PDB file of C-alpha atoms in Angstrom:
ATOM      1  CA  MET A   1     -15.068   1.768  16.736  1.00 48.00           C
ATOM      2  CA  LYS A   2     -16.860   0.731  13.572  1.00 51.00           C
ATOM      3  CA  ASN A   3     -16.491  -2.915  14.624  1.00 61.00           C
ATOM      4  CA  ASN A   4     -17.844  -2.277  18.134  1.00 66.00           C
ATOM      5  CA  GLN A   5     -14.568  -3.408  19.677  1.00 90.00           C
ATOM      6  CA  LEU A   6     -13.529  -0.212  21.487  1.00 95.00           C
ATOM      7  CA  TYR A   7     -14.459   0.162  25.154  1.00 96.00           C
ATOM      8  CA  ILE A   8     -14.085   3.524  26.844  1.00 96.00           C
ATOM      9  CA  LEU A   9     -14.358   4.586  30.485  1.00 96.00           C
ATOM     10  CA  LEU A  10     -15.486   8.187  30.844  1.00 97.00           C
ATOM     11  CA  ASN A  11     -15.598  10.615  33.734  1.00 96.00           C
ATOM     12  CA  ASN A  12     -18.132  13.173  32.549  1.00 95.00           C
ATOM     13  CA  GLU A  13     -16.766  13.968  29.056  1.00 95.00           C
ATOM     14  CA  GLU A  14     -13.147  13.004  29.841  1.00 97.00           C
ATOM     15  CA  ILE A  15     -11.656   9.705  28.666  1.00 97.00           C
ATOM     16  CA  VAL A  16     -10.235   7.891  31.690  1.00 98.00           C
ATOM     17  CA  SER A  17      -9.260   4.640  29.993  1.00 98.00           C
ATOM     18  CA  ALA A  18      -9.866   2.580  26.872  1.00 97.00           C
ATOM     19  CA  PHE A  19      -9.108  -0.794  25.316  1.00 97.00           C
ATOM     20  CA  VAL A  20      -9.959  -2.850  22.257  1.00 97.00           C
ATOM     21  CA  LEU A  21     -11.160  -6.456  22.272  1.00 97.00           C
ATOM     22  CA  SER A  22     -10.808  -8.527  19.127  1.00 96.00           C
ATOM     23  CA  ASN A  23     -10.902 -12.139  18.007  1.00 95.00           C
ATOM     24  CA  THR A  24      -7.474 -11.994  16.355  1.00 94.00           C
ATOM     25  CA  ASN A  25      -4.067 -10.416  16.813  1.00 94.00           C
ATOM     26  CA  SER A  26      -1.248 -10.113  14.302  1.00 92.00           C
ATOM     27  CA  GLY A  27       1.141 -11.783  16.764  1.00 94.00           C
ATOM     28  CA  GLU A  28      -1.111 -14.661  17.771  1.00 95.00           C
ATOM     29  CA  THR A  29       0.993 -17.346  16.028  1.00 95.00           C
ATOM     30  CA  ALA A  30       4.356 -16.014  17.246  1.00 96.00           C
ATOM     31  CA  VAL A  31       4.084 -17.400  20.784  1.00 97.00           C
ATOM     32  CA  LYS A  32       3.093 -20.724  22.338  1.00 97.00           C
ATOM     33  CA  TRP A  33      -0.312 -20.292  23.946  1.00 98.00           C
ATOM     34  CA  ASN A  34      -1.557 -22.822  26.486  1.00 95.00           C
ATOM     35  CA  ASP A  35      -4.206 -24.094  24.059  1.00 95.00           C
ATOM     36  CA  ASN A  36      -4.001 -22.873  20.460  1.00 92.00           C
ATOM     37  CA  HIS A  37      -7.422 -24.364  19.667  1.00 93.00           C
ATOM     38  CA  ALA A  38      -9.366 -22.705  22.481  1.00 96.00           C
ATOM     39  CA  LYS A  39     -11.494 -19.664  21.746  1.00 97.00           C
ATOM     40  CA  ALA A  40      -9.608 -16.544  22.759  1.00 97.00           C
ATOM     41  CA  VAL A  41     -10.198 -12.808  22.784  1.00 97.00           C
ATOM     42  CA  TYR A  42      -7.307 -10.357  22.592  1.00 98.00           C
ATOM     43  CA  ILE A  43      -7.102  -7.147  24.572  1.00 97.00           C
ATOM     44  CA  ASP A  44      -5.180  -4.474  22.754  1.00 95.00           C
ATOM     45  CA  ARG A  45      -4.276  -0.820  23.251  1.00 92.00           C
ATOM     46  CA  LEU A  46      -5.171  -0.716  26.941  1.00 96.00           C
ATOM     47  CA  GLY A  47      -4.402   2.775  28.111  1.00 95.00           C
ATOM     48  CA  VAL A  48      -5.128   4.907  31.160  1.00 96.00           C
ATOM     49  CA  ASN A  49      -5.209   8.703  31.123  1.00 97.00           C
ATOM     50  CA  VAL A  50      -2.115   9.879  33.014  1.00 95.00           C
ATOM     51  CA  LYS A  51      -4.344  11.996  35.283  1.00 96.00           C
ATOM     52  CA  TYR A  52      -5.845   8.744  36.608  1.00 96.00           C
ATOM     53  CA  SER A  53      -2.595   6.790  37.099  1.00 92.00           C
ATOM     54  CA  LYS A  54      -2.119   4.734  40.253  1.00 91.00           C
ATOM     55  CA  LYS A  55      -5.854   4.684  41.040  1.00 95.00           C
ATOM     56  CA  GLY A  56      -6.626   1.070  40.104  1.00 96.00           C
ATOM     57  CA  ILE A  57      -8.123   1.966  36.715  1.00 97.00           C
ATOM     58  CA  GLY A  58      -5.944  -0.509  34.791  1.00 97.00           C
ATOM     59  CA  SER A  59      -7.022  -3.293  37.129  1.00 97.00           C
ATOM     60  CA  LEU A  60     -10.668  -2.259  36.775  1.00 97.00           C
ATOM     61  CA  MET A  61     -10.411  -2.276  32.985  1.00 98.00           C
ATOM     62  CA  LEU A  62      -8.814  -5.744  32.946  1.00 98.00           C
ATOM     63  CA  ASP A  63     -11.666  -7.014  35.098  1.00 98.00           C
ATOM     64  CA  LYS A  64     -14.139  -5.487  32.655  1.00 97.00           C
ATOM     65  CA  ALA A  65     -12.310  -7.039  29.692  1.00 97.00           C
ATOM     66  CA  LYS A  66     -12.497 -10.470  31.373  1.00 98.00           C
ATOM     67  CA  GLU A  67     -16.229  -9.984  31.980  1.00 97.00           C
ATOM     68  CA  ILE A  68     -16.866  -9.034  28.348  1.00 96.00           C
ATOM     69  CA  ALA A  69     -14.679 -11.869  27.025  1.00 97.00           C
ATOM     70  CA  LYS A  70     -16.736 -14.354  29.042  1.00 97.00           C
ATOM     71  CA  THR A  71     -19.943 -13.067  27.449  1.00 96.00           C
ATOM     72  CA  LEU A  72     -18.277 -13.749  24.081  1.00 95.00           C
ATOM     73  CA  ASP A  73     -17.734 -17.372  25.182  1.00 96.00           C
ATOM     74  CA  ALA A  74     -13.947 -16.996  25.140  1.00 97.00           C
ATOM     75  CA  GLU A  75     -11.939 -19.487  27.155  1.00 98.00           C
ATOM     76  CA  PHE A  76      -8.870 -17.203  27.284  1.00 98.00           C
ATOM     77  CA  LEU A  77      -8.161 -13.490  27.405  1.00 98.00           C
ATOM     78  CA  ARG A  78      -4.798 -12.807  25.776  1.00 98.00           C
ATOM     79  CA  LEU A  79      -2.579  -9.799  25.240  1.00 98.00           C
ATOM     80  CA  PHE A  80       0.846  -8.672  24.154  1.00 98.00           C
ATOM     81  CA  VAL A  81       3.039  -6.262  26.086  1.00 97.00           C
ATOM     82  CA  VAL A  82       6.304  -4.600  25.080  1.00 96.00           C
ATOM     83  CA  ASP A  83       9.205  -6.220  26.918  1.00 96.00           C
ATOM     84  CA  ILE A  84      10.332  -2.970  28.583  1.00 96.00           C
ATOM     85  CA  ASN A  85       6.880  -1.954  29.867  1.00 95.00           C
ATOM     86  CA  ILE A  86       7.556  -3.104  33.427  1.00 95.00           C
ATOM     87  CA  PRO A  87       4.514  -1.385  35.045  1.00 93.00           C
ATOM     88  CA  ALA A  88       2.146  -3.128  32.615  1.00 95.00           C
ATOM     89  CA  ILE A  89       3.877  -6.484  33.098  1.00 97.00           C
ATOM     90  CA  GLN A  90       3.546  -6.070  36.869  1.00 96.00           C
ATOM     91  CA  LEU A  91      -0.166  -5.287  36.498  1.00 97.00           C
ATOM     92  CA  TYR A  92      -0.816  -8.315  34.284  1.00 98.00           C
ATOM     93  CA  THR A  93       1.070 -10.577  36.674  1.00 98.00           C
ATOM     94  CA  LYS A  94      -0.845  -9.148  39.643  1.00 97.00           C
ATOM     95  CA  LYS A  95      -4.100  -9.852  37.780  1.00 97.00           C
ATOM     96  CA  GLU A  96      -2.970 -13.499  37.321  1.00 97.00           C
ATOM     97  CA  PHE A  97      -2.117 -13.379  33.625  1.00 98.00           C
ATOM     98  CA  VAL A  98       0.543 -15.950  32.772  1.00 98.00           C
ATOM     99  CA  LYS A  99       3.464 -15.266  30.445  1.00 98.00           C
ATOM    100  CA  VAL A 100       3.736 -17.766  27.602  1.00 98.00           C
ATOM    101  CA  ASN A 101       6.843 -18.889  25.714  1.00 97.00           C
ATOM    102  CA  GLY A 102       8.015 -16.958  22.697  1.00 97.00           C
ATOM    103  CA  VAL A 103       8.367 -13.373  21.575  1.00 97.00           C
ATOM    104  CA  TYR A 104       6.404 -11.425  18.976  1.00 97.00           C
ATOM    105  CA  ASN A 105       8.505  -8.926  17.042  1.00 96.00           C
ATOM    106  CA  GLU A 106       6.128  -6.238  15.845  1.00 91.00           C
ATOM    107  CA  VAL A 107       7.785  -4.582  12.856  1.00 92.00           C
ATOM    108  CA  PHE A 108       6.656  -1.125  11.744  1.00 92.00           C
ATOM    109  CA  ASP A 109       6.876   0.392   8.244  1.00 91.00           C
ATOM    110  CA  ASP A 110      10.004   2.371   9.123  1.00 93.00           C
ATOM    111  CA  GLY A 111      11.791  -0.802  10.303  1.00 89.00           C
ATOM    112  CA  PHE A 112      11.314  -0.084  14.007  1.00 93.00           C
ATOM    113  CA  VAL A 113      10.774  -3.326  15.966  1.00 95.00           C
ATOM    114  CA  LEU A 114       9.048  -3.838  19.311  1.00 94.00           C
ATOM    115  CA  GLN A 115       9.655  -7.076  21.203  1.00 97.00           C
ATOM    116  CA  GLU A 116       6.439  -8.181  22.843  1.00 97.00           C
ATOM    117  CA  TYR A 117       5.617 -10.941  25.301  1.00 98.00           C
ATOM    118  CA  GLY A 118       2.355 -12.844  25.235  1.00 98.00           C
ATOM    119  CA  TYR A 119       0.237 -13.170  28.378  1.00 98.00           C
ATOM    120  CA  GLU A 120      -3.016 -15.015  28.885  1.00 98.00           C
ATOM    121  CA  ILE A 121      -5.547 -15.865  31.540  1.00 98.00           C
ATOM    122  CA  ARG A 122      -8.001 -18.754  31.494  1.00 98.00           C
ATOM    123  CA  LEU A 123     -11.534 -17.470  31.989  1.00 97.00           C
ATOM    124  CA  TYR A 124     -13.238 -20.762  32.865  1.00 85.00           C
TER     125      TYR A 124
END
């Protein structure tokens, strides 16, 4: 929030959905992006309140993220998704994100590892 990277969708005072946009991601060098030299923005921590599931909110938020990324002159919007998160993968594919080669292994302090796939969409 202090970096003005958090975007929140509210319904009255209730958080419906949120995501972060940033210029970097810790896994950005772990996969083979279409163009490593193009300006990219990363969407991270996209979440939808369970009360609003299956209402198109995730799709709406991805559209908003694309719109914001374009205003930041990004050529690509990129993200990582955990390999077993099938609903999210289906959403990203539906929204025309393309899976890239490679896997990012996000390792946590306790040794827990998440395998994540990289997805991207060209904005221009």
